């Protein structure tokens, strides 16, 4: 079993739109709107985009497994992490695309592999994530991938559990 990450492309946006409509994803990622809305939001995160956030399609042995993204926390804007002063902190978000993959350890494997890839950059000092406090499955996944809970925080998306993984 090998998990790899390829940059999100404009051609992936219809697939991403479909994944975001799935109940097990929408429960935590919220209503996402039309394909045009997805294109407007995620096109800057593609391999041709200009954002400091980079998005990827996670693949299991070459088959799409899910979505993941990484961003510089400091200066991310829109009310996200206004007190962060360390330019080496990265934030991550992800989901498994297929409900039948839940509860099988694939989320943990995906997060571990992504964290390993991010830490290849020597400038990265810490990785953080912010699941909803009631998302027990995600919290357990992050714990198994080496993250520890710091405490609850208020974010533009509501209350979240800030979890970090040191280098």
Short mmCIF file of C-alpha atoms in Angstrom, two decimals:
data_model
loop_
_atom_site.label_atom_id
_atom_site.label_comp_id
_atom_site.label_asym_id
_atom_site.label_seq_id
_atom_site.Cartn_x
_atom_site.Cartn_y
_atom_site.Cartn_z
CA UNK A 1 0.00 0.00 0.00
CA UNK A 2 1.58 3.26 -1.15
CA UNK A 3 0.01 6.67 -0.62
CA UNK A 4 1.19 9.47 -2.88
CA UNK A 5 0.07 13.02 -3.55
CA UNK A 6 -0.27 14.69 -6.91
CA UNK A 7 -1.07 18.38 -7.29
CA UNK A 8 -4.73 19.22 -7.79
CA UNK A 9 -5.40 20.24 -11.41
CA UNK A 10 -8.20 22.21 -12.97
CA UNK A 11 -9.36 18.94 -14.51
CA UNK A 12 -9.85 17.50 -10.99
CA UNK A 13 -12.38 20.15 -9.95
CA UNK A 14 -15.50 18.25 -11.16
CA UNK A 15 -14.33 15.20 -9.17
CA UNK A 16 -13.62 17.36 -6.12
CA UNK A 17 -17.08 18.91 -6.45
CA UNK A 18 -18.64 15.43 -6.49
CA UNK A 19 -16.62 14.33 -3.45
CA UNK A 20 -17.61 17.43 -1.48
CA UNK A 21 -21.30 16.57 -2.01
CA UNK A 22 -20.91 13.14 -0.37
CA UNK A 23 -22.64 13.05 3.03
CA UNK A 24 -19.58 11.86 4.99
CA UNK A 25 -17.56 14.81 3.58
CA UNK A 26 -20.29 17.47 3.62
CA UNK A 27 -20.96 16.69 7.29
CA UNK A 28 -17.62 18.33 8.18
CA UNK A 29 -16.80 20.49 5.14
CA UNK A 30 -20.27 22.03 4.89
CA UNK A 31 -22.36 22.96 1.88
CA UNK A 32 -20.09 23.71 -1.05
CA UNK A 33 -22.43 24.96 -3.75
CA UNK A 34 -22.16 24.56 -7.49
CA UNK A 35 -19.28 23.42 -9.65
CA UNK A 36 -18.72 27.08 -10.54
CA UNK A 37 -18.37 27.86 -6.81
CA UNK A 38 -15.85 25.03 -6.41
CA UNK A 39 -13.90 26.28 -9.42
CA UNK A 40 -13.79 29.80 -7.98
CA UNK A 41 -12.64 28.56 -4.57
CA UNK A 42 -10.21 25.81 -5.56
CA UNK A 43 -8.72 26.92 -8.89
CA UNK A 44 -6.19 29.17 -7.08
CA UNK A 45 -5.05 26.05 -5.16
CA UNK A 46 -4.32 24.01 -8.29
CA UNK A 47 -0.96 23.37 -9.88
CA UNK A 48 -1.49 26.56 -11.93
CA UNK A 49 -2.79 28.67 -9.05
CA UNK A 50 -1.28 31.62 -7.26
CA UNK A 51 -2.26 30.81 -3.68
CA UNK A 52 0.18 29.92 -0.89
CA UNK A 53 -2.20 27.04 -0.20
CA UNK A 54 -1.44 23.95 -2.23
CA UNK A 55 -4.00 21.22 -2.79
CA UNK A 56 -3.46 17.59 -3.73
CA UNK A 57 -5.28 14.45 -4.71
CA UNK A 58 -4.13 11.67 -2.41
CA UNK A 59 -3.74 8.37 -4.20
CA UNK A 60 -3.61 4.84 -2.88
CA UNK A 61 -1.53 2.72 -5.23
CA UNK A 62 -2.35 5.21 -8.00
CA UNK A 63 -6.12 5.31 -7.36
CA UNK A 64 -7.73 8.52 -5.99
CA UNK A 65 -8.17 8.20 -2.22
CA UNK A 66 -8.99 11.72 -1.08
CA UNK A 67 -8.14 15.38 -0.94
CA UNK A 68 -5.55 17.21 1.12
CA UNK A 69 -4.19 20.72 1.30
CA UNK A 70 -1.34 22.51 3.03
CA UNK A 71 -0.99 26.23 3.72
CA UNK A 72 1.28 28.68 5.50
CA UNK A 73 -0.58 29.52 8.71
CA UNK A 74 1.05 32.90 9.31
CA UNK A 75 -0.70 35.56 7.27
CA UNK A 76 -3.28 33.14 5.87
CA UNK A 77 -5.87 35.90 6.27
CA UNK A 78 -9.65 35.94 6.47
CA UNK A 79 -9.48 35.62 10.27
CA UNK A 80 -7.38 32.43 10.26
CA UNK A 81 -4.52 32.26 12.77
CA UNK A 82 -4.09 36.03 13.27
CA UNK A 83 -1.70 35.48 16.20
CA UNK A 84 0.67 33.11 14.40
CA UNK A 85 4.15 34.63 14.09
CA UNK A 86 6.19 31.57 13.01
CA UNK A 87 6.52 31.46 9.19
CA UNK A 88 7.39 27.76 9.43
CA UNK A 89 3.96 26.64 10.67
CA UNK A 90 1.83 24.82 8.11
CA UNK A 91 -1.85 24.04 8.38
CA UNK A 92 -3.43 20.98 6.80
CA UNK A 93 -6.94 19.85 5.93
CA UNK A 94 -8.04 16.63 4.30
CA UNK A 95 -10.74 14.07 3.76
CA UNK A 96 -11.15 10.57 2.43
CA UNK A 97 -13.29 10.54 -0.71
CA UNK A 98 -14.96 7.17 -0.21
CA UNK A 99 -17.13 6.33 2.78
CA UNK A 100 -16.14 2.65 2.62
CA UNK A 101 -12.54 3.72 3.41
CA UNK A 102 -13.54 5.18 6.79
CA UNK A 103 -12.50 3.27 9.88
CA UNK A 104 -9.83 1.24 8.07
CA UNK A 105 -6.73 3.25 9.03
CA UNK A 106 -6.43 4.86 5.60
CA UNK A 107 -7.01 8.37 6.94
CA UNK A 108 -4.20 7.93 9.45
CA UNK A 109 -1.92 6.53 6.76
CA UNK A 110 -2.78 9.44 4.46
CA UNK A 111 -2.10 12.04 7.18
CA UNK A 112 1.19 10.38 8.18
CA UNK A 113 2.37 10.29 4.57
CA UNK A 114 1.37 13.92 3.99
CA UNK A 115 3.09 15.07 7.19
CA UNK A 116 6.23 13.21 6.16
CA UNK A 117 6.16 14.97 2.78
CA UNK A 118 5.64 18.41 4.36
CA UNK A 119 8.48 17.92 6.85
CA UNK A 120 10.89 17.28 3.96
CA UNK A 121 10.98 21.07 3.74
CA UNK A 122 13.51 22.12 6.43
CA UNK A 123 11.74 25.49 6.83
CA UNK A 124 8.65 23.77 8.27
CA UNK A 125 8.68 23.91 12.07
CA UNK A 126 5.24 22.60 12.97
CA UNK A 127 2.07 21.31 11.34
CA UNK A 128 -1.37 22.07 12.70
CA UNK A 129 -4.92 21.05 11.97
CA UNK A 130 -8.27 22.10 13.38
CA UNK A 131 -11.04 19.49 13.35
CA UNK A 132 -14.44 20.21 14.84
CA UNK A 133 -14.37 19.24 18.54
CA UNK A 134 -17.22 16.76 17.95
CA UNK A 135 -15.44 15.05 15.02
CA UNK A 136 -14.12 12.16 17.10
CA UNK A 137 -13.06 10.12 14.06
CA UNK A 138 -10.80 12.91 12.74
CA UNK A 139 -9.37 13.66 16.17
CA UNK A 140 -8.45 10.01 16.71
CA UNK A 141 -6.92 9.89 13.22
CA UNK A 142 -4.71 12.88 13.98
CA UNK A 143 -3.71 11.48 17.36
CA UNK A 144 -2.64 8.22 15.72
CA UNK A 145 -0.64 10.29 13.21
CA UNK A 146 1.29 11.98 16.04
CA UNK A 147 -0.72 15.16 16.60
CA UNK A 148 -1.61 16.37 20.08
CA UNK A 149 -4.52 18.52 21.10
CA UNK A 150 -3.60 22.01 22.31
CA UNK A 151 -7.10 23.24 23.07
CA UNK A 152 -10.24 24.62 21.53
CA UNK A 153 -10.06 27.79 19.46
CA UNK A 154 -12.50 29.99 17.59
CA UNK A 155 -12.04 30.03 13.82
CA UNK A 156 -13.97 31.64 10.96
CA UNK A 157 -15.64 28.23 10.52
CA UNK A 158 -16.62 28.01 14.21
CA UNK A 159 -15.19 26.23 17.23
CA UNK A 160 -12.28 23.88 16.49
CA UNK A 161 -9.77 21.71 18.33
CA UNK A 162 -6.29 22.95 17.51
CA UNK A 163 -3.95 19.98 17.12
CA UNK A 164 -0.23 20.20 16.41
CA UNK A 165 2.60 17.95 15.32
CA UNK A 166 6.12 19.15 16.00
CA UNK A 167 8.99 18.36 13.69
#
